[in-house]
Structure formats: C-alpha cells, structure tokens
Amino acid sequence: MEPLKIAVTGEGPTDYGRRIYNEKQCRKEWREGSIFPIIRHTAEKLGRGAALEGIDKKEVLGIRLQKKNLSKVGTLEGKAKDSARFSWYLAMHGYSYGIFYCDTDKEAGEKNTDETVCRKLFERVYKEVRAGLEAAEIKDQTVVAMLPLKMIECWLLADPDAFQSCFGIKKPQLPPKPELIWGNKEDMLSNYPKNVMRRVLMLSDRPIECNQDTYCDLAEEISVETLRKKCGISFERFYQDFRSFVNSQNAEEKLSAKC
C-alpha cells in the first residue's frame, strides 16, 4: 500500500516544526518537529506508511474567509476556529487528510494535576477541535486531532528507554503519569513539564538543550506502546482515532482493488 499523504499543522518548532531556508537547494523546506516521528511510528505500528507535510500555522490562520464561512467561525469557541480554518485550508490546497495538533496547557492552572479535572479539560478541547472540523463541512476529508495533556513534553517524558538510547541517561526517574504533571513555570524545581524535561536532560554526561533537535531525537526512540500506557488520556485518544482512519483507508483501498 502507498503511504498515506497527510498534512500536519501545530503550534511551534518543537512539536510540528518550522520552515527554514536551505541555502544549498536555494529554497525553503520543512524542518520537522517531534510529532512527525511519533505519527510515523504510530502509522507503522498500524501497518501503514505515512508521508507527512508540514503546514505553517501562520498560513492556516491567514486564510481570508468567504462570507458564507464568517457566520460559522463567529459561533465557534476555543480551538474550534483554528481547526475549522485548517479544514478549509486543506480543501483549498487539495489535501484529503490532515492532523491538527494543539496543546491544552493554556488553561491548565498550576495546581491542575487531578486526573478527573484533566480529563474534563481534555474532553472540552477535543470537542472544540471536532466542532470546528464539523462546522467546516468539507466532504471526503479526514482530520485527526492530536492533543497532548498538557504539552508535547508530557508525551516525551513517557519512555525512560528513549532517554537512555538518545543520551545515555540510564533509568531516569520519570513521572508515572506524565500527562498529568503541572507546576509553576518560573520555579525550575516544579513539575512544570518543560522544567521536568530540563532536569532529566541535566543527568546526561554532556550538555543537552531543550530544543527541536533534542525533542526529535527522543521522539524517534519513543515506544508507541509506552505512550499508550503512560498517556492513556490524550495519546490513547489520538492512537484510536488514527487507527480508525487507517483502517477506513485500508478498507476503501481493498474495495477499490476488487472493483
């Protein structure tokens, strides 16, 4: 089977990447963020390849909407407006499949580590994203939501083996439920996900920065099954939605082959 061609958008360089200028090729190209290897590993786990293309968030948000779409956008809340624009962007540029990535950290709160509260927050943001995609009303298009609780670091802190493979950090003490951690961003000793990541990386024998390259290296080594186990709220939802998408495409292609 041919790899599934999927357009991917997100929030920043460490998650979905950024466009850079290649001096040798004299053109701009996409430099992938950490969700790209995670998506590919998930697809491989499901027995399918994925050809991914990064879509700049600025291009999505810069779409000039037609009058018929303005009324729909005005009634949407939260992440729904962004996901609707992404759906319209895909349609305008000939994409049939997409992955919409966004964090849910903006309203997490410093003390929000209660699993019940976190689940409610996740469900609300997830429903916002789905509402936007449904409001776009684009036929023959599938967009999968990819929403970590509460940011990409929570997923990347799931697998201790990835830290050993990448940086030689043996058996680091990682949070048992990384998607629930939170804390004061300004307190370097808090459980704010980025601060936890910095402390773990400091265990290496060499200086390692929390940047796009580091996160991509971790994502290349991370286990999909470990992510499903450790991040059962957010990653498991992405996994199940992505599996439904892959199974649907496989079924359609098999049916077309018989015809």
CSV table of C-alpha atoms in Angstrom, one decimal:
chain,number,residue,atom,x,y,z
A,1,MET,CA,0.0,0.0,0.0
A,2,GLU,CA,1.1,3.5,-0.7
A,3,PRO,CA,2.0,5.8,2.2
A,4,LEU,CA,-0.9,8.0,3.4
A,5,LYS,CA,-0.3,11.6,2.4
A,6,ILE,CA,-1.1,13.7,5.5
A,7,ALA,CA,-0.8,17.4,6.1
A,8,VAL,CA,0.2,18.4,9.6
A,9,THR,CA,-0.1,21.6,11.5
A,10,GLY,CA,0.7,22.5,15.1
A,11,GLU,CA,1.8,25.3,17.4
A,12,GLY,CA,5.6,25.6,17.4
A,13,PRO,CA,9.0,24.3,16.3
A,14,THR,CA,9.4,21.7,19.0
A,15,ASP,CA,6.1,20.0,18.2
A,16,TYR,CA,5.3,20.3,14.5
A,17,GLY,CA,8.4,22.1,13.2
A,18,ARG,CA,9.1,25.1,11.1
A,19,ARG,CA,10.0,26.2,7.6
A,20,ILE,CA,13.7,27.1,7.0
A,21,TYR,CA,15.7,28.2,4.1
A,22,ASN,CA,18.1,25.6,2.5
A,23,GLU,CA,21.0,27.5,1.1
A,24,LYS,CA,22.3,24.6,-0.9
A,25,GLN,CA,18.9,24.0,-2.5
A,26,CYS,CA,18.1,27.7,-2.6
A,27,ARG,CA,14.6,27.0,-1.4
A,28,LYS,CA,12.5,26.8,1.8
A,29,GLU,CA,11.9,23.4,3.3
A,30,TRP,CA,10.1,22.0,6.3
A,31,ARG,CA,12.2,21.1,9.3
A,32,GLU,CA,10.2,18.5,11.3
A,33,GLY,CA,9.2,18.7,14.9
A,34,SER,CA,8.8,15.8,17.3
A,35,ILE,CA,5.3,14.8,16.4
A,36,PHE,CA,6.4,13.8,13.0
A,37,PRO,CA,8.3,10.7,14.1
A,38,ILE,CA,5.6,9.9,16.6
A,39,ILE,CA,3.0,10.0,13.8
A,40,ARG,CA,5.2,7.8,11.5
A,41,HIS,CA,5.8,5.3,14.3
A,42,THR,CA,2.1,5.1,15.1
A,43,ALA,CA,1.3,4.5,11.4
A,44,GLU,CA,4.0,1.8,11.2
A,45,LYS,CA,2.5,0.2,14.3
A,46,LEU,CA,-0.8,0.0,12.4
A,47,GLY,CA,0.9,-1.4,9.3
A,48,ARG,CA,0.8,1.6,7.2
A,49,GLY,CA,3.3,4.3,6.0
A,50,ALA,CA,2.8,8.0,6.3
A,51,ALA,CA,4.1,10.7,4.0
A,52,LEU,CA,3.9,13.9,6.1
A,53,GLU,CA,3.9,17.5,5.0
A,54,GLY,CA,4.1,20.4,7.4
A,55,ILE,CA,1.7,23.3,7.1
A,56,ASP,CA,2.7,26.6,8.6
A,57,LYS,CA,0.2,27.7,11.3
A,58,LYS,CA,0.5,31.3,10.0
A,59,GLU,CA,-0.7,30.2,6.6
A,60,VAL,CA,-3.7,28.5,8.2
A,61,LEU,CA,-4.7,31.4,10.4
A,62,GLY,CA,-4.1,33.8,7.5
A,63,ILE,CA,-6.9,32.5,5.3
A,64,ARG,CA,-9.3,35.1,4.2
A,65,LEU,CA,-12.7,33.6,4.7
A,66,GLN,CA,-15.6,33.9,2.3
A,67,LYS,CA,-18.8,35.4,3.6
A,68,LYS,CA,-20.5,32.0,3.9
A,69,ASN,CA,-17.9,30.9,6.4
A,70,LEU,CA,-17.8,34.0,8.5
A,71,SER,CA,-21.0,33.2,10.4
A,72,LYS,CA,-19.8,29.7,11.2
A,73,VAL,CA,-16.5,31.0,12.6
A,74,GLY,CA,-18.2,33.6,14.8
A,75,THR,CA,-20.2,30.9,16.7
A,76,LEU,CA,-17.2,28.6,17.4
A,77,GLU,CA,-15.3,28.6,20.6
A,78,GLY,CA,-11.7,28.0,21.7
A,79,LYS,CA,-9.7,25.7,19.3
A,80,ALA,CA,-12.7,25.3,17.0
A,81,LYS,CA,-11.9,28.3,15.0
A,82,ASP,CA,-8.4,27.1,14.3
A,83,SER,CA,-9.4,23.6,13.3
A,84,ALA,CA,-12.1,25.0,11.0
A,85,ARG,CA,-9.6,27.2,9.2
A,86,PHE,CA,-7.2,24.2,8.9
A,87,SER,CA,-10.0,22.1,7.3
A,88,TRP,CA,-10.7,24.9,4.8
A,89,TYR,CA,-7.0,25.3,4.2
A,90,LEU,CA,-6.7,21.6,3.3
A,91,ALA,CA,-9.7,21.9,0.9
A,92,MET,CA,-8.3,25.0,-0.8
A,93,HIS,CA,-4.9,23.3,-1.4
A,94,GLY,CA,-6.1,19.8,-2.4
A,95,TYR,CA,-5.4,17.8,0.8
A,96,SER,CA,-7.7,15.0,1.8
A,97,TYR,CA,-6.1,14.1,5.1
A,98,GLY,CA,-4.7,16.1,7.9
A,99,ILE,CA,-3.6,16.0,11.6
A,100,PHE,CA,-4.4,19.0,13.7
A,101,TYR,CA,-2.1,19.3,16.7
A,102,CYS,CA,-2.5,21.7,19.6
A,103,ASP,CA,-1.6,21.9,23.3
A,104,THR,CA,-4.2,22.1,26.1
A,105,ASP,CA,-1.9,23.9,28.6
A,106,LYS,CA,-3.3,27.4,28.3
A,107,GLU,CA,-6.0,26.8,31.0
A,108,ALA,CA,-4.4,24.0,32.9
A,109,GLY,CA,-3.5,26.0,36.0
A,110,GLU,CA,-0.6,25.5,38.3
A,111,LYS,CA,-2.4,23.0,40.6
A,112,ASN,CA,-4.3,21.2,38.0
A,113,THR,CA,-3.0,17.6,38.4
A,114,ASP,CA,-6.2,15.9,39.3
A,115,GLU,CA,-7.0,13.2,36.7
A,116,THR,CA,-10.7,13.9,36.7
A,117,VAL,CA,-10.2,17.6,36.1
A,118,CYS,CA,-7.6,16.9,33.4
A,119,ARG,CA,-9.9,14.5,31.6
A,120,LYS,CA,-12.6,17.1,31.6
A,121,LEU,CA,-10.2,19.7,30.2
A,122,PHE,CA,-9.1,17.3,27.5
A,123,GLU,CA,-12.6,16.4,26.5
A,124,ARG,CA,-13.6,20.1,26.2
A,125,VAL,CA,-10.7,21.0,24.0
A,126,TYR,CA,-11.1,17.8,22.0
A,127,LYS,CA,-14.8,18.6,21.4
A,128,GLU,CA,-13.8,22.2,20.4
A,129,VAL,CA,-11.4,20.8,17.7
A,130,ARG,CA,-14.0,18.3,16.4
A,131,ALA,CA,-16.7,21.1,16.4
A,132,GLY,CA,-14.5,23.2,14.2
A,133,LEU,CA,-13.9,20.4,11.7
A,134,GLU,CA,-17.6,19.6,11.6
A,135,ALA,CA,-18.5,23.2,11.1
A,136,ALA,CA,-16.2,23.4,8.1
A,137,GLU,CA,-18.4,20.9,6.3
A,138,ILE,CA,-15.7,19.6,3.9
A,139,LYS,CA,-16.7,16.3,2.3
A,140,ASP,CA,-14.2,13.5,1.6
A,141,GLN,CA,-11.8,14.8,4.1
A,142,THR,CA,-10.4,13.3,7.3
A,143,VAL,CA,-8.6,15.3,10.0
A,144,VAL,CA,-7.4,13.6,13.2
A,145,ALA,CA,-6.9,15.6,16.4
A,146,MET,CA,-3.6,15.2,18.2
A,147,LEU,CA,-3.8,16.9,21.6
A,148,PRO,CA,-1.4,16.2,24.4
A,149,LEU,CA,-2.1,16.9,28.1
A,150,LYS,CA,-0.8,19.3,28.5
A,151,MET,CA,2.1,19.9,26.1
A,152,ILE,CA,4.4,17.9,24.0
A,153,GLU,CA,6.9,17.4,26.8
A,154,CYS,CA,4.3,15.3,28.7
A,155,TRP,CA,4.5,12.7,25.9
A,156,LEU,CA,8.2,12.9,25.6
A,157,LEU,CA,8.7,12.2,29.3
A,158,ALA,CA,6.9,8.9,29.0
A,159,ASP,CA,9.6,6.5,28.0
A,160,PRO,CA,12.9,6.1,30.0
A,161,ASP,CA,14.4,3.9,27.4
A,162,ALA,CA,14.3,6.7,24.9
A,163,PHE,CA,16.5,8.9,27.2
A,164,GLN,CA,19.0,6.1,27.5
A,165,SER,CA,19.1,5.4,23.8
A,166,CYS,CA,19.5,9.0,22.9
A,167,PHE,CA,21.6,10.5,25.7
A,168,GLY,CA,22.9,7.6,27.8
A,169,ILE,CA,20.7,8.6,30.7
A,170,LYS,CA,20.2,5.2,32.5
A,171,LYS,CA,16.8,4.6,34.2
A,172,PRO,CA,15.8,8.2,34.7
A,173,GLN,CA,13.1,8.7,37.3
A,174,LEU,CA,10.2,9.9,35.1
A,175,PRO,CA,6.7,10.9,36.2
A,176,PRO,CA,4.5,7.7,36.3
A,177,LYS,CA,1.7,9.8,34.7
A,178,PRO,CA,3.5,12.4,32.7
A,179,GLU,CA,0.4,13.9,31.1
A,180,LEU,CA,-1.0,15.0,34.5
A,181,ILE,CA,2.1,16.9,35.8
A,182,TRP,CA,2.0,20.6,36.2
A,183,GLY,CA,3.6,23.4,38.2
A,184,ASN,CA,4.9,26.9,38.4
A,185,LYS,CA,6.7,27.8,35.1
A,186,GLU,CA,9.0,30.2,36.9
A,187,ASP,CA,10.1,27.6,39.5
A,188,MET,CA,12.8,25.4,38.0
A,189,LEU,CA,12.2,22.7,40.7
A,190,SER,CA,8.4,22.5,39.9
A,191,ASN,CA,6.7,19.8,37.9
A,192,TYR,CA,6.0,22.2,35.0
A,193,PRO,CA,6.7,19.8,32.0
A,194,LYS,CA,9.5,21.9,30.5
A,195,ASN,CA,11.2,22.2,33.8
A,196,VAL,CA,11.0,18.4,34.4
A,197,MET,CA,12.5,17.9,31.0
A,198,ARG,CA,15.4,20.2,31.7
A,199,ARG,CA,16.2,18.4,35.0
A,200,VAL,CA,16.1,15.0,33.3
A,201,LEU,CA,18.4,16.1,30.5
A,202,MET,CA,20.8,17.5,33.1
A,203,LEU,CA,21.5,13.9,34.1
A,204,SER,CA,23.4,13.4,30.9
A,205,ASP,CA,27.2,13.5,30.8
A,206,ARG,CA,27.0,16.2,28.1
A,207,PRO,CA,25.1,19.5,27.9
A,208,ILE,CA,21.7,19.0,26.2
A,209,GLU,CA,19.3,21.8,25.4
A,210,CYS,CA,15.5,21.6,25.3
A,211,ASN,CA,15.2,22.3,21.6
A,212,GLN,CA,13.7,21.0,18.4
A,213,ASP,CA,16.6,18.6,17.7
A,214,THR,CA,16.6,17.1,21.2
A,215,TYR,CA,12.9,16.5,21.1
A,216,CYS,CA,13.0,14.9,17.6
A,217,ASP,CA,15.8,12.6,18.8
A,218,LEU,CA,13.6,11.5,21.7
A,219,ALA,CA,10.5,11.1,19.6
A,220,GLU,CA,12.5,8.8,17.2
A,221,GLU,CA,13.2,6.4,20.0
A,222,ILE,CA,10.0,6.6,22.0
A,223,SER,CA,7.8,3.5,22.1
A,224,VAL,CA,4.2,3.8,20.9
A,225,GLU,CA,3.0,1.2,23.3
A,226,THR,CA,4.7,3.0,26.2
A,227,LEU,CA,3.0,6.2,25.2
A,228,ARG,CA,-0.4,4.5,25.1
A,229,LYS,CA,0.3,3.1,28.6
A,230,LYS,CA,1.7,6.2,30.2
A,231,CYS,CA,-0.5,8.8,28.5
A,232,GLY,CA,-3.8,7.0,28.4
A,233,ILE,CA,-6.0,10.1,28.3
A,234,SER,CA,-4.5,12.0,25.4
A,235,PHE,CA,-2.2,9.8,23.3
A,236,GLU,CA,-4.5,6.9,23.5
A,237,ARG,CA,-7.3,9.0,22.0
A,238,PHE,CA,-5.0,10.0,19.2
A,239,TYR,CA,-4.0,6.4,18.7
A,240,GLN,CA,-7.6,5.2,18.5
A,241,ASP,CA,-8.7,8.0,16.1
A,242,PHE,CA,-5.7,7.4,13.9
A,243,ARG,CA,-6.3,3.7,13.9
A,244,SER,CA,-9.9,4.2,12.8
A,245,PHE,CA,-8.6,6.5,10.0
A,246,VAL,CA,-6.0,3.9,8.8
A,247,ASN,CA,-8.5,1.0,8.9
A,248,SER,CA,-11.0,3.1,7.0
A,249,GLN,CA,-8.5,3.9,4.3
A,250,ASN,CA,-7.3,0.3,4.1
A,251,ALA,CA,-10.9,-0.9,3.7
A,252,GLU,CA,-11.6,1.6,0.9
A,253,GLU,CA,-8.5,0.7,-1.0
A,254,LYS,CA,-9.2,-3.0,-0.8
A,255,LEU,CA,-12.7,-2.4,-2.0
A,256,SER,CA,-11.4,-0.3,-4.9
A,257,ALA,CA,-8.9,-3.0,-5.8
A,258,LYS,CA,-11.7,-5.6,-6.1
A,259,CYS,CA,-13.7,-3.4,-8.3
